[in-house]
Coordinates of C-alpha atoms in Angstrom, one line a residue:
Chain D
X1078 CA 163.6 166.3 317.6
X1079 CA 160.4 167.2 316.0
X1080 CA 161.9 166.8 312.5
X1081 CA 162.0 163.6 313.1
X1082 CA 159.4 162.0 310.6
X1083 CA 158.4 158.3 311.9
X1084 CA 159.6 156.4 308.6
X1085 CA 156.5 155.0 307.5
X1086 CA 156.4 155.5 303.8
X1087 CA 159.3 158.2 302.8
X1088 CA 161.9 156.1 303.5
X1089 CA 163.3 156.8 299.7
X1090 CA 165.4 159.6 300.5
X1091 CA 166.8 158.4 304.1
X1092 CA 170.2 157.2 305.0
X1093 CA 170.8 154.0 307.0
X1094 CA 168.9 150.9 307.3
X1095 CA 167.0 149.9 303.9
X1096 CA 163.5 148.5 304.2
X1097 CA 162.2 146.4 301.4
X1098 CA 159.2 147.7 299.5
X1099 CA 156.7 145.1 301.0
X1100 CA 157.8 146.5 304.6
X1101 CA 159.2 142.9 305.5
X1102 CA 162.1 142.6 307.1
X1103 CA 164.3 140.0 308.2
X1104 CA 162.4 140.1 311.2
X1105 CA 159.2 139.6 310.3
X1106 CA 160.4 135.7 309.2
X1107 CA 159.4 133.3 311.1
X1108 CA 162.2 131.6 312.9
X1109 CA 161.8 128.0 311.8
X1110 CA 161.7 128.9 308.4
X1111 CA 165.7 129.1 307.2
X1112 CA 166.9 125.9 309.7
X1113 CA 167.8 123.5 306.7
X1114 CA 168.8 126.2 304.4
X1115 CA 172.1 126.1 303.4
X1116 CA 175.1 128.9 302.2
X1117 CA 177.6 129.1 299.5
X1118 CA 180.8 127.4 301.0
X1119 CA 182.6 129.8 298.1
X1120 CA 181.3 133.0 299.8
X1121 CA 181.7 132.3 303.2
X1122 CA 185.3 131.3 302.4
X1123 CA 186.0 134.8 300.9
X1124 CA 183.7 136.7 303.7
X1125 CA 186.3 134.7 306.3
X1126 CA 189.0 135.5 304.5
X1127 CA 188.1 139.2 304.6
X1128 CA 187.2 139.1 308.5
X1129 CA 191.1 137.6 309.0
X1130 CA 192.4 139.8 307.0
X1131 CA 190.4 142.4 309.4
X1132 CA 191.7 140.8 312.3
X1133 CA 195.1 140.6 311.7
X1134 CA 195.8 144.6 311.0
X1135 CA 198.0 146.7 313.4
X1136 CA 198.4 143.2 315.7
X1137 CA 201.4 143.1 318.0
X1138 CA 201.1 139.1 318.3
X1139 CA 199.6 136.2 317.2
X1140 CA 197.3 136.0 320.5
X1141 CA 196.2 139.3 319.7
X1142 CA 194.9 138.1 316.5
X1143 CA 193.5 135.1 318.0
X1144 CA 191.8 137.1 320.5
X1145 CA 189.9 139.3 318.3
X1146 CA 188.6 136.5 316.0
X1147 CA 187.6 134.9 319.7
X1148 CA 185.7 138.4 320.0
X1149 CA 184.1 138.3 316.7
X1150 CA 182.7 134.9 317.2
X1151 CA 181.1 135.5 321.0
X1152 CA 178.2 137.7 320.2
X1153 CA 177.1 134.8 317.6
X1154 CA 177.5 131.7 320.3
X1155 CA 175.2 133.8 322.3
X1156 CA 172.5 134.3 319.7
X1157 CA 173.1 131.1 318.2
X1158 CA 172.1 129.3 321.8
X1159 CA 168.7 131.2 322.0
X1160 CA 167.9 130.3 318.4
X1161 CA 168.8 126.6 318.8
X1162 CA 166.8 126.4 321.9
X1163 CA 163.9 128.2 320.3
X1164 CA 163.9 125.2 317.2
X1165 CA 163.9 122.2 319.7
X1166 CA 161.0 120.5 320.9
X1167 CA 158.8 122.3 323.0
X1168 CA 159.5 120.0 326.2
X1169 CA 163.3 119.4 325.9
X1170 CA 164.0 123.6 325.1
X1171 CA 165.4 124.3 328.6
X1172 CA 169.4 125.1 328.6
X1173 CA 171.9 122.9 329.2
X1174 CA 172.3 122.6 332.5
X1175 CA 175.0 120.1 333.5
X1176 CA 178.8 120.5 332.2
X1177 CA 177.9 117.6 330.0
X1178 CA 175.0 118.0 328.5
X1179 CA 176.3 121.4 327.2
X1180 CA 179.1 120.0 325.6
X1181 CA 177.0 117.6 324.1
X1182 CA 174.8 120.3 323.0
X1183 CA 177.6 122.0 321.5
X1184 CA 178.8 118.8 319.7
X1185 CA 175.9 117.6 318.3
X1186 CA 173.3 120.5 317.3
X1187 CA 175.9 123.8 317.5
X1188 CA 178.0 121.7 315.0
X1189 CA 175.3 120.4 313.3
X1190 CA 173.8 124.2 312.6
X1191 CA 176.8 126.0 311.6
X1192 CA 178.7 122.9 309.7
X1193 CA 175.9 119.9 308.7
X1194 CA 177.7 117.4 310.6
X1195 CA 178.2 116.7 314.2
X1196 CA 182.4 117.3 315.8
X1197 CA 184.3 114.6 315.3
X1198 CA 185.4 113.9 319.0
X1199 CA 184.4 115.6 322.9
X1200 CA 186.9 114.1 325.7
X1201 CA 187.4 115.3 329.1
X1202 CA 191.0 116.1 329.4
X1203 CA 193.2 113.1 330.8
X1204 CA 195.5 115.1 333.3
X1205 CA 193.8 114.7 336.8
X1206 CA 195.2 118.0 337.8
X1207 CA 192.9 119.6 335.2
X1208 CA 189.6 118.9 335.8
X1209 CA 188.1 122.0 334.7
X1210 CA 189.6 121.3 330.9
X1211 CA 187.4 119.3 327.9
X1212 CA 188.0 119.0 324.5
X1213 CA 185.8 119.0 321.4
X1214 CA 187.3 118.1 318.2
X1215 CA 187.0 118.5 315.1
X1216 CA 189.3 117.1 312.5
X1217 CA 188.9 119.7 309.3
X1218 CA 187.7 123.1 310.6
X1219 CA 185.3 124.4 308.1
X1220 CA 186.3 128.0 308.4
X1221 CA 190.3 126.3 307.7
X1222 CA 189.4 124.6 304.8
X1223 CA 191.3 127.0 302.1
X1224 CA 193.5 128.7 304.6
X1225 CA 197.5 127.7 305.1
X1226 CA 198.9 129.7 307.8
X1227 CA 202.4 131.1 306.5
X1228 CA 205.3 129.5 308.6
X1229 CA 206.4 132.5 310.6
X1230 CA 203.1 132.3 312.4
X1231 CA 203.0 128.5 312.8
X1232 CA 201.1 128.7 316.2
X1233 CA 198.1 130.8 314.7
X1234 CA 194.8 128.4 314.2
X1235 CA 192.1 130.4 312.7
X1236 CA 189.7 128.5 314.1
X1237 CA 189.9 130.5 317.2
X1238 CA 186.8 132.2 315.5
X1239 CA 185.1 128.8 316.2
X1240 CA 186.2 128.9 319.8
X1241 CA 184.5 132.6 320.2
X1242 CA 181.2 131.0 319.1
X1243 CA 181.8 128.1 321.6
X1244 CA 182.7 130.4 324.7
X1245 CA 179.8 132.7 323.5
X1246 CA 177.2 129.4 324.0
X1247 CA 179.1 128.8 327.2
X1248 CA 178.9 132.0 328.3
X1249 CA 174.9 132.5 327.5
X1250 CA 174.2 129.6 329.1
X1251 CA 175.9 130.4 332.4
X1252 CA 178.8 128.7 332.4
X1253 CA 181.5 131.3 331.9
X1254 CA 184.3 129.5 330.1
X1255 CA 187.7 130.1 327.9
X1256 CA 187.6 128.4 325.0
X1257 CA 191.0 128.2 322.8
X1258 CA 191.3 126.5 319.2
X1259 CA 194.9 124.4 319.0
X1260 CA 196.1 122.7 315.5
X1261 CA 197.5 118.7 316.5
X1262 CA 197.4 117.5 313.2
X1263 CA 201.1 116.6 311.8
X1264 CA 202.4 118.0 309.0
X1265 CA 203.4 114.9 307.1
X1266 CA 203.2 113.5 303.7
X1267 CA 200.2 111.5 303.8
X1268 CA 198.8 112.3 307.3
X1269 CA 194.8 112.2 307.4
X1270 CA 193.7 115.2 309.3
X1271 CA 196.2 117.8 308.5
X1272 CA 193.6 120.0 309.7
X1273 CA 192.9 118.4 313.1
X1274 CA 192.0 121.2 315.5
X1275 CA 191.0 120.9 319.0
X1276 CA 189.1 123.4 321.0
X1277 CA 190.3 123.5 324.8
X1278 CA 187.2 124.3 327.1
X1279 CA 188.4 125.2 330.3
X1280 CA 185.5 126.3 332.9
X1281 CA 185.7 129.1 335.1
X1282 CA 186.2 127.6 339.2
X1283 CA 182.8 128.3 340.0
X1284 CA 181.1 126.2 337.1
X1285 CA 183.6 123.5 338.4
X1286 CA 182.5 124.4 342.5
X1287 CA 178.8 124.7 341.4
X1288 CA 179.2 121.2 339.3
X1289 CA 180.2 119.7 342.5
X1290 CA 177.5 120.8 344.8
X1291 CA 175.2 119.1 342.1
X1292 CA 176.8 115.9 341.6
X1293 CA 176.6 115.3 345.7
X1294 CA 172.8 116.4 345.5
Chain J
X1426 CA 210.0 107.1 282.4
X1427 CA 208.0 109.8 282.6
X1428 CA 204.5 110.0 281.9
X1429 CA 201.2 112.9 282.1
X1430 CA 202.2 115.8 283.8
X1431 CA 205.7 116.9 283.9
X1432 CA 205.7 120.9 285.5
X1433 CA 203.5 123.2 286.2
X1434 CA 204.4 126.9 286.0
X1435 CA 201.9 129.9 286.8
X1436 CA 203.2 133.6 285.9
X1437 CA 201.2 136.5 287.0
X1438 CA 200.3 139.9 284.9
X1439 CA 203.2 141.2 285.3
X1440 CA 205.5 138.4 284.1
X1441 CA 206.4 137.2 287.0
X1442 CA 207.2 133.5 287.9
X1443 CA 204.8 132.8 291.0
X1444 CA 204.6 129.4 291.0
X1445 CA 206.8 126.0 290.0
X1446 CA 207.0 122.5 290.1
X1447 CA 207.5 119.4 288.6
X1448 CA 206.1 116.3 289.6
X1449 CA 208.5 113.7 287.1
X1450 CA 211.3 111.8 288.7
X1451 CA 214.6 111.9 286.5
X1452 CA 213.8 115.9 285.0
X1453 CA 216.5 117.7 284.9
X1454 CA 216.2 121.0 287.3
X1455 CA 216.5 124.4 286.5
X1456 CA 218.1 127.0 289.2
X1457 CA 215.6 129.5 290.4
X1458 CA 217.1 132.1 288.4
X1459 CA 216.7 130.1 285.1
X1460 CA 212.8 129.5 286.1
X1461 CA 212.9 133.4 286.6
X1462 CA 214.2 134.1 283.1
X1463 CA 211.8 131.3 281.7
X1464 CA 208.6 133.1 283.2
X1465 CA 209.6 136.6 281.9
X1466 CA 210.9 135.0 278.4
X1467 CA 207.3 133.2 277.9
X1468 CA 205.3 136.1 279.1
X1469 CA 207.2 138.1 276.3
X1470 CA 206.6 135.7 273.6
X1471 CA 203.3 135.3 274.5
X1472 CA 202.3 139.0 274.2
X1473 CA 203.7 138.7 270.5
X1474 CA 201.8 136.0 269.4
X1475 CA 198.3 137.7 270.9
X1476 CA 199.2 140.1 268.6
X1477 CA 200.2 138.0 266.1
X1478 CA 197.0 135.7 265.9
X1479 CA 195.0 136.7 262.0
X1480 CA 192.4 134.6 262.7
X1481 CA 190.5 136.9 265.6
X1482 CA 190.7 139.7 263.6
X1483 CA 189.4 138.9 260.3
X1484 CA 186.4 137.8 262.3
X1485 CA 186.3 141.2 263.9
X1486 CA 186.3 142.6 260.2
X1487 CA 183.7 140.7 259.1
X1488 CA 181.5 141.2 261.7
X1489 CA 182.3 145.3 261.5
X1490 CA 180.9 144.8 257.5
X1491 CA 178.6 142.9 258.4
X1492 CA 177.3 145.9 260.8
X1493 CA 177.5 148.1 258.3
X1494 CA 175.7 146.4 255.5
X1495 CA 172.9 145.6 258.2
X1496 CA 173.1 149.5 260.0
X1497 CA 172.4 150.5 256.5
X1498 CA 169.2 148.9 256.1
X1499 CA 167.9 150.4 259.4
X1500 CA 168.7 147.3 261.9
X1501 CA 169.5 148.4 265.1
X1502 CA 172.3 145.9 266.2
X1503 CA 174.4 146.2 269.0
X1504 CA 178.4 146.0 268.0
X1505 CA 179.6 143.1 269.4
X1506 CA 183.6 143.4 270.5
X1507 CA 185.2 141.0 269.3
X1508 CA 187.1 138.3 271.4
X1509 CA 190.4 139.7 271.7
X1510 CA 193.3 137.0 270.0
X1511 CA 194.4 134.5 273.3
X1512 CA 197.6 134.2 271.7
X1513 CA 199.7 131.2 272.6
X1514 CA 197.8 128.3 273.9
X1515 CA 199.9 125.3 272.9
X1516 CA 203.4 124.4 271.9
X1517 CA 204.6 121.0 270.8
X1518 CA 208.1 119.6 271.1
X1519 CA 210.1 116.0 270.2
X1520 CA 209.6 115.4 274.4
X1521 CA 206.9 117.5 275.9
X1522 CA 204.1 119.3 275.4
X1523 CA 203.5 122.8 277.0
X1524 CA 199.7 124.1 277.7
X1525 CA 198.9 127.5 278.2
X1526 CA 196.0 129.2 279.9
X1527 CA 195.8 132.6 280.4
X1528 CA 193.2 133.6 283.3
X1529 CA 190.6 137.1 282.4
X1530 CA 192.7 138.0 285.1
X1531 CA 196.5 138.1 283.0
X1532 CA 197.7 135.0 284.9
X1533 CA 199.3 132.3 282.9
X1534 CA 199.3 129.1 283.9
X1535 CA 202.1 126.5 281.9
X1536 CA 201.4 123.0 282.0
X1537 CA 204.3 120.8 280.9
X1538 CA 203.0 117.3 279.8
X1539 CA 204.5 114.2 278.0
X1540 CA 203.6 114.2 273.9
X1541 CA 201.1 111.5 274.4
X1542 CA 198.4 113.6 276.0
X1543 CA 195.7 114.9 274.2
X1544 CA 194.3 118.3 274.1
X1545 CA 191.5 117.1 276.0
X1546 CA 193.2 115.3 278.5
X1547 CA 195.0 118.4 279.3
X1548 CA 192.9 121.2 279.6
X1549 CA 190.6 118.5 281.9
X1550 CA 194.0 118.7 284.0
X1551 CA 194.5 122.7 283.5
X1552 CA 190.8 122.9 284.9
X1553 CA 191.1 121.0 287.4
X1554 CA 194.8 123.0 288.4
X1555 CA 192.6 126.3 288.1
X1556 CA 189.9 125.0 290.4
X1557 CA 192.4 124.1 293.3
X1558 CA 194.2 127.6 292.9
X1559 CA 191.2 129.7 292.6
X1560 CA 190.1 127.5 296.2
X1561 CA 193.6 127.1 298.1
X1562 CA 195.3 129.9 297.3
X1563 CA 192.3 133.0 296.1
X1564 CA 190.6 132.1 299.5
X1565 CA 193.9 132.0 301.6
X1566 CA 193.8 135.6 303.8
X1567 CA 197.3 134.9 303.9
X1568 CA 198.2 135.0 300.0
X1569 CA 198.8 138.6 298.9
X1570 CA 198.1 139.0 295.2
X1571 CA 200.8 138.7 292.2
X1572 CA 203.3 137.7 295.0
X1573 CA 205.3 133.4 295.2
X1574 CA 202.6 131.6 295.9
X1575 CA 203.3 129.9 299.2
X1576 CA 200.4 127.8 300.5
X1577 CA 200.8 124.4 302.4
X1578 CA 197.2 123.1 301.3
X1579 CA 197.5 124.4 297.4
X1580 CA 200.8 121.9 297.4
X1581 CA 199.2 119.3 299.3
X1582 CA 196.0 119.0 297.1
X1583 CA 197.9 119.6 294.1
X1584 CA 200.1 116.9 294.5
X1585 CA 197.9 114.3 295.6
X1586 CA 195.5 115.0 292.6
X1587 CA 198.2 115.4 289.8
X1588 CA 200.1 112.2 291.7
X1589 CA 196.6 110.2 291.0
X1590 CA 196.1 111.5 287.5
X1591 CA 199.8 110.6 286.7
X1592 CA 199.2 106.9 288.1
X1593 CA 195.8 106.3 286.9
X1594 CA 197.8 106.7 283.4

């Protein structure tokens, strides 16, 4: 281990992470600094494009690929929840803490972060035997914008990427959820929202058991 | 009757027909095959007449005397290449008018349009046609390069946007 050299300085010559000249990384930003910065629509389009492309090789169903754009999404609902927190005002920069609340924390600043616009819909889901089940809408997916799914995989909705980053903020902020992406928007000449997707939040049974407890209290 | 845009055609590098559809009512339709034949016939003809084109290359030998007349007197200038000959860009008949634009890439897109449209008018169109394939179909992880394209949202927006143009007209 002792040829180890701490990589002050001679970091020229070394393999692996690249540290700009002035020694500032990433890291040393503050946090606040990029919130109403935007991207290039063009390159995330071709970075997403990629990542699908990623997903779907060696897949032995469309749920498979679902599931591992749902996996590549998680870690950043997770990070993205600390980091929202972080920008609010000092006194409101607890978590969510009530079923609602989170979704509307999802709806309105989650949206509003990765997209610049709020989802277009959040309803609880109208089947009494499903209590456990909400839905956020949106009705044109950003990350679907350029993509037409080929007909022999009609049921695939890349926006289950989305839905990863959605279970990852329910996840990080303790309510453990499963969080699909669904297309409803007809086909037709002339329809609106082509593109109409809706992500199915469905809680685990002890976010519902534990809601319970506090609505008595 | 019909009026602006008639067809559009796009052919990749290899001569391929990739794309086509026409947005007139009343045109008379090829079978796929003749389309086929078409694509290949066009991409033929179209390699001729970049080889045929003078103009290009006259330029090319001025410029090269030009580099010698100014390399003799010591000027360091960097050769320029010239801009190789595009070939075919427009063809005129008695009923239609038939644009060509030929990506860096090799792909050809054919624009059929009445006679009454201007140059300007249709390369605004042609630009416009290149903007939504580069977006709807380039971006799609679905669309594997040089093959049919097949994309739900390239034939929506398409459509809607020539439909408008043809209208507005």
């Amino acid at each position: 281990m002792s040829n180890i050299q701490p990589s002050k300085g001679g970091t020229k010559d070394q393999p692996g992470l690249r540290y700009p000249t002035n020694g500032k990384t990433i890291y040393h930003r503050p946090l606040n600094r990029a919130k109403t910065a935007e991207l290039s629509g063009a390159s995330f389009a071709y970075l997403f494009s990629e990542m699908v492309g990623y997903a779907s090789k060696k897949i032995e169903s469309i749920q498979d690929l679902e599931k591992r754009l749902n996996v590549q999404g998680h870690p950043i609902g997770l990070k993205l929840l600390d980091l929202l927190l972080y920008r609010e005002p000092a006194r409101t920069q607890t978590r969510p803490l009530n079923i609602i609340t989170l979704l509307h924390f999802i709806k309105i600043n989650v949206w509003q972060h990765l997209f610049g616009q709020a989802a277009d819909g959040l309803e609880k889901s109208s089947d009494p035997s499903k209590p456990d089940e909400y839905m956020i809408i949106d009705n044109e997916p950003l990350v679907n914008r350029y993509i037409s799914v080929p007909k022999d995989m009609s049921q695939l909705n890349c926006a289950a990427y989305v839905a990863g980053i959605i279970e990852g903020v329910c996840d990080g902020s303790a309510f453990p959820a499963r969080v699909t992406a669904h297309s409803v928007g007809r086909q037709e000449e002339g329809e609106m929202w082509p593109g109409r997707t809706v992500f199915l939040v469905k809680f685990a049974p002890e976010v519902m058991e534990r809601e319970g407890y506090l609505g008595k209290g | 009757m019909n009026r602006g845009i008639l067809a559009l055609i796009v052919i990749n590098k290899a001569g391929g027909l990739i794309y086509n559809r026409t947005f007139g009512d009343g045109l008379n339709q090829l079978n796929t095959n003749d389309y086929l034949v078409l694509a290949g016939t066009f991409h033929g003809v179209h390699a001729i007449t970049a080889r045929l084109s003078p103009v290009k290359a006259v330029q090319a030998q001025q410029n090269q005397q030009h580099q010698h007349t100014s390399s003799s007197t010591g000027g360091g200038v960097v050769p320029s290449r010239p801009e190789p000959p595009s070939g075919l860009e427009v063809l005129e008949s008695e009923n239609f008018r038939l644009q060509c634009f030929n990506t860096m890439t090799g792909t050809k897109f054919l624009l059929f349009t009445d006679t009454l449209q201007t140059n300007a008018n249709a390369d605004v169109a042609m630009r416009k046609v290149y903007d939504l394939y580069s977006d709807y179909v380039m971006k799609n992880p679905f669309y594997q390069l040089e093959m049919p394209i097949r994309c739900e949202t390239f034939d929506r927006k398409l459509n809607s946007y020539i439909r408008e143009l043809n209208s507005s007209r």
